[in-house]
Amino acid sequence: MNYAEFLEAVGKRAGMPAAEAAKFVGATLTTLSEGVSGGEARHLATQVPEELRGYLHKDVDFAERLDLVEFLNEVGVRVGTDDERPVEGARAVLTTLREAVSPEELESLESELPKDIRQLLHPVGRGVGA
């Protein structure tokens, strides 16, 4: 999946224009990188479009423990919104990420995330292409 396809998929899933989708991609991936180890962030970066790799850059190996509320608040702060958009935006980004990486990488990523955040990777009841 290339960068344009990634943004298009996020925008379609979240019902937002490409410019807004791009903001959510950056905010979500940056927040995600904080919640996983440096090694996991580096491995994940190798499987996303080159334009997204900088969001997964991490200088330390330490993973900050965030719950779902903290994760979504952080995404919202980075995007500059405090409404319901962070839920839809983050879900769209993580669902698209799930499709962009190998099954092995997805398993590795999920093993480092709290259960409540992992649920964003697997939306329920969203229909085909959710």
PDB file of C-alpha atoms in Angstrom:
ATOM      1  CA  MET A   1       0.000   0.000   0.000  1.00  0.00           C
ATOM      2  CA  ASN A   2       1.447   3.366  -0.959  1.00  0.00           C
ATOM      3  CA  TYR A   3       0.981   6.699   0.828  1.00  0.00           C
ATOM      4  CA  ALA A   4      -1.884   7.938  -1.365  1.00  0.00           C
ATOM      5  CA  GLU A   5      -3.760   4.648  -0.955  1.00  0.00           C
ATOM      6  CA  PHE A   6      -3.212   4.754   2.811  1.00  0.00           C
ATOM      7  CA  LEU A   7      -4.613   8.302   3.080  1.00  0.00           C
ATOM      8  CA  GLU A   8      -7.514   7.484   0.781  1.00  0.00           C
ATOM      9  CA  ALA A   9      -8.435   4.422   2.866  1.00  0.00           C
ATOM     10  CA  VAL A  10      -8.271   6.403   6.122  1.00  0.00           C
ATOM     11  CA  GLY A  11     -10.353   9.249   4.685  1.00  0.00           C
ATOM     12  CA  LYS A  12     -12.979   6.881   3.311  1.00  0.00           C
ATOM     13  CA  ARG A  13     -13.246   4.929   6.570  1.00  0.00           C
ATOM     14  CA  ALA A  14     -13.501   8.057   8.733  1.00  0.00           C
ATOM     15  CA  GLY A  15     -15.584  10.094   6.300  1.00  0.00           C
ATOM     16  CA  MET A  16     -13.110  12.954   6.099  1.00  0.00           C
ATOM     17  CA  PRO A  17     -11.152  14.774   3.380  1.00  0.00           C
ATOM     18  CA  ALA A  18      -7.543  13.780   2.653  1.00  0.00           C
ATOM     19  CA  ALA A  19      -6.050  16.798   4.466  1.00  0.00           C
ATOM     20  CA  GLU A  20      -7.866  15.909   7.687  1.00  0.00           C
ATOM     21  CA  ALA A  21      -7.051  12.215   7.223  1.00  0.00           C
ATOM     22  CA  ALA A  22      -3.353  13.117   6.921  1.00  0.00           C
ATOM     23  CA  LYS A  23      -3.510  14.915  10.287  1.00  0.00           C
ATOM     24  CA  PHE A  24      -5.076  11.877  11.926  1.00  0.00           C
ATOM     25  CA  VAL A  25      -2.519   9.545  10.360  1.00  0.00           C
ATOM     26  CA  GLY A  26       0.366  11.561  11.803  1.00  0.00           C
ATOM     27  CA  ALA A  27      -1.267  12.013  15.207  1.00  0.00           C
ATOM     28  CA  THR A  28      -2.304   8.377  15.541  1.00  0.00           C
ATOM     29  CA  LEU A  29       1.014   6.886  14.417  1.00  0.00           C
ATOM     30  CA  THR A  30       2.978   9.262  16.661  1.00  0.00           C
ATOM     31  CA  THR A  31       0.825   8.331  19.644  1.00  0.00           C
ATOM     32  CA  LEU A  32       1.033   4.645  18.741  1.00  0.00           C
ATOM     33  CA  SER A  33       4.841   4.815  18.610  1.00  0.00           C
ATOM     34  CA  GLU A  34       4.879   6.177  22.164  1.00  0.00           C
ATOM     35  CA  GLY A  35       2.914   3.175  23.386  1.00  0.00           C
ATOM     36  CA  VAL A  36       5.202   0.500  21.953  1.00  0.00           C
ATOM     37  CA  SER A  37       8.871  -0.330  22.363  1.00  0.00           C
ATOM     38  CA  GLY A  38      11.469   1.335  20.170  1.00  0.00           C
ATOM     39  CA  GLY A  39      12.146  -1.987  18.462  1.00  0.00           C
ATOM     40  CA  GLU A  40       8.473  -2.459  17.639  1.00  0.00           C
ATOM     41  CA  ALA A  41       8.199   1.101  16.312  1.00  0.00           C
ATOM     42  CA  ARG A  42      11.243   0.504  14.071  1.00  0.00           C
ATOM     43  CA  HIS A  43       9.859  -2.807  12.763  1.00  0.00           C
ATOM     44  CA  LEU A  44       6.493  -1.225  12.092  1.00  0.00           C
ATOM     45  CA  ALA A  45       8.159   1.650  10.236  1.00  0.00           C
ATOM     46  CA  THR A  46       9.699  -0.797   7.755  1.00  0.00           C
ATOM     47  CA  GLN A  47       6.232  -1.884   6.632  1.00  0.00           C
ATOM     48  CA  VAL A  48       4.489   1.433   6.107  1.00  0.00           C
ATOM     49  CA  PRO A  49       4.859   3.885   3.217  1.00  0.00           C
ATOM     50  CA  GLU A  50       8.076   5.899   3.436  1.00  0.00           C
ATOM     51  CA  GLU A  51       6.149   9.132   4.037  1.00  0.00           C
ATOM     52  CA  LEU A  52       4.803   7.696   7.321  1.00  0.00           C
ATOM     53  CA  ARG A  53       8.036   6.349   8.780  1.00  0.00           C
ATOM     54  CA  GLY A  54       8.986   9.568  10.541  1.00  0.00           C
ATOM     55  CA  TYR A  55       5.884   9.332  12.726  1.00  0.00           C
ATOM     56  CA  LEU A  56       7.162   6.000  14.033  1.00  0.00           C
ATOM     57  CA  HIS A  57      10.665   7.258  14.827  1.00  0.00           C
ATOM     58  CA  LYS A  58      11.581   6.739  18.440  1.00  0.00           C
ATOM     59  CA  ASP A  59      14.856   7.541  20.196  1.00  0.00           C
ATOM     60  CA  VAL A  60      14.152   5.473  23.305  1.00  0.00           C
ATOM     61  CA  ASP A  61      13.137   1.847  23.723  1.00  0.00           C
ATOM     62  CA  PHE A  62      10.724   2.595  26.566  1.00  0.00           C
ATOM     63  CA  ALA A  63       6.995   2.127  25.882  1.00  0.00           C
ATOM     64  CA  GLU A  64       4.665   4.567  27.613  1.00  0.00           C
ATOM     65  CA  ARG A  65       1.580   2.827  28.984  1.00  0.00           C
ATOM     66  CA  LEU A  66      -1.561   4.510  27.685  1.00  0.00           C
ATOM     67  CA  ASP A  67      -5.132   3.350  28.065  1.00  0.00           C
ATOM     68  CA  LEU A  68      -7.711   3.975  25.360  1.00  0.00           C
ATOM     69  CA  VAL A  69      -8.930   7.277  26.818  1.00  0.00           C
ATOM     70  CA  GLU A  70      -5.376   8.629  27.118  1.00  0.00           C
ATOM     71  CA  PHE A  71      -4.544   7.373  23.611  1.00  0.00           C
ATOM     72  CA  LEU A  72      -7.566   9.107  22.057  1.00  0.00           C
ATOM     73  CA  ASN A  73      -7.000  12.297  24.082  1.00  0.00           C
ATOM     74  CA  GLU A  74      -3.410  12.437  22.837  1.00  0.00           C
ATOM     75  CA  VAL A  75      -4.534  11.940  19.226  1.00  0.00           C
ATOM     76  CA  GLY A  76      -7.125  14.690  19.679  1.00  0.00           C
ATOM     77  CA  VAL A  77      -4.575  17.109  21.131  1.00  0.00           C
ATOM     78  CA  ARG A  78      -2.197  16.450  18.244  1.00  0.00           C
ATOM     79  CA  VAL A  79      -4.936  17.018  15.667  1.00  0.00           C
ATOM     80  CA  GLY A  80      -6.364  19.993  17.535  1.00  0.00           C
ATOM     81  CA  THR A  81      -9.836  18.672  18.295  1.00  0.00           C
ATOM     82  CA  ASP A  82     -11.646  17.478  21.376  1.00  0.00           C
ATOM     83  CA  ASP A  83     -14.852  16.209  19.793  1.00  0.00           C
ATOM     84  CA  GLU A  84     -15.631  12.634  18.705  1.00  0.00           C
ATOM     85  CA  ARG A  85     -13.336  12.777  15.660  1.00  0.00           C
ATOM     86  CA  PRO A  86     -10.334  11.181  17.406  1.00  0.00           C
ATOM     87  CA  VAL A  87     -12.265   7.924  17.855  1.00  0.00           C
ATOM     88  CA  GLU A  88     -13.224   7.651  14.192  1.00  0.00           C
ATOM     89  CA  GLY A  89      -9.892   8.977  12.948  1.00  0.00           C
ATOM     90  CA  ALA A  90      -7.729   6.712  15.101  1.00  0.00           C
ATOM     91  CA  ARG A  91      -9.901   3.697  14.288  1.00  0.00           C
ATOM     92  CA  ALA A  92      -9.598   4.429  10.564  1.00  0.00           C
ATOM     93  CA  VAL A  93      -5.815   4.812  10.795  1.00  0.00           C
ATOM     94  CA  LEU A  94      -5.301   1.636  12.823  1.00  0.00           C
ATOM     95  CA  THR A  95      -7.658  -0.414  10.649  1.00  0.00           C
ATOM     96  CA  THR A  96      -5.754   0.737   7.575  1.00  0.00           C
ATOM     97  CA  LEU A  97      -2.451   0.013   9.310  1.00  0.00           C
ATOM     98  CA  ARG A  98      -3.690  -3.509  10.032  1.00  0.00           C
ATOM     99  CA  GLU A  99      -4.135  -4.040   6.289  1.00  0.00           C
ATOM    100  CA  ALA A 100      -0.770  -2.490   5.409  1.00  0.00           C
ATOM    101  CA  VAL A 101       1.482  -4.694   7.559  1.00  0.00           C
ATOM    102  CA  SER A 102       2.261  -8.396   7.539  1.00  0.00           C
ATOM    103  CA  PRO A 103       0.315 -10.772   9.803  1.00  0.00           C
ATOM    104  CA  GLU A 104       3.505 -11.337  11.820  1.00  0.00           C
ATOM    105  CA  GLU A 105       4.027  -7.615  12.364  1.00  0.00           C
ATOM    106  CA  LEU A 106       0.392  -7.159  13.315  1.00  0.00           C
ATOM    107  CA  GLU A 107       0.709  -9.927  15.908  1.00  0.00           C
ATOM    108  CA  SER A 108       3.871  -8.353  17.286  1.00  0.00           C
ATOM    109  CA  LEU A 109       2.223  -4.920  17.466  1.00  0.00           C
ATOM    110  CA  GLU A 110      -0.867  -6.284  19.190  1.00  0.00           C
ATOM    111  CA  SER A 111       1.257  -8.068  21.777  1.00  0.00           C
ATOM    112  CA  GLU A 112       2.545  -4.677  22.990  1.00  0.00           C
ATOM    113  CA  LEU A 113      -0.773  -2.831  23.079  1.00  0.00           C
ATOM    114  CA  PRO A 114      -3.355  -2.844  25.861  1.00  0.00           C
ATOM    115  CA  LYS A 115      -6.547  -4.726  25.002  1.00  0.00           C
ATOM    116  CA  ASP A 116      -8.677  -1.582  24.768  1.00  0.00           C
ATOM    117  CA  ILE A 117      -6.368  -0.012  22.171  1.00  0.00           C
ATOM    118  CA  ARG A 118      -6.079  -3.313  20.247  1.00  0.00           C
ATOM    119  CA  GLN A 119      -9.845  -3.108  19.721  1.00  0.00           C
ATOM    120  CA  LEU A 120      -9.299  -0.104  17.439  1.00  0.00           C
ATOM    121  CA  LEU A 121      -7.420  -2.424  15.083  1.00  0.00           C
ATOM    122  CA  HIS A 122     -10.473  -4.660  14.757  1.00  0.00           C
ATOM    123  CA  PRO A 123     -13.643  -2.595  14.543  1.00  0.00           C
ATOM    124  CA  VAL A 124     -16.815  -4.551  15.197  1.00  0.00           C
ATOM    125  CA  GLY A 125     -19.986  -4.134  13.184  1.00  0.00           C
ATOM    126  CA  ARG A 126     -18.449  -1.708  10.704  1.00  0.00           C
ATOM    127  CA  GLY A 127     -19.350  -3.689   7.568  1.00  0.00           C
ATOM    128  CA  VAL A 128     -17.190  -4.577   4.597  1.00  0.00           C
ATOM    129  CA  GLY A 129     -14.136  -2.349   4.235  1.00  0.00           C
ATOM    130  CA  ALA A 130     -14.465  -0.980   7.743  1.00  0.00           C
TER     131      ALA A 130
END
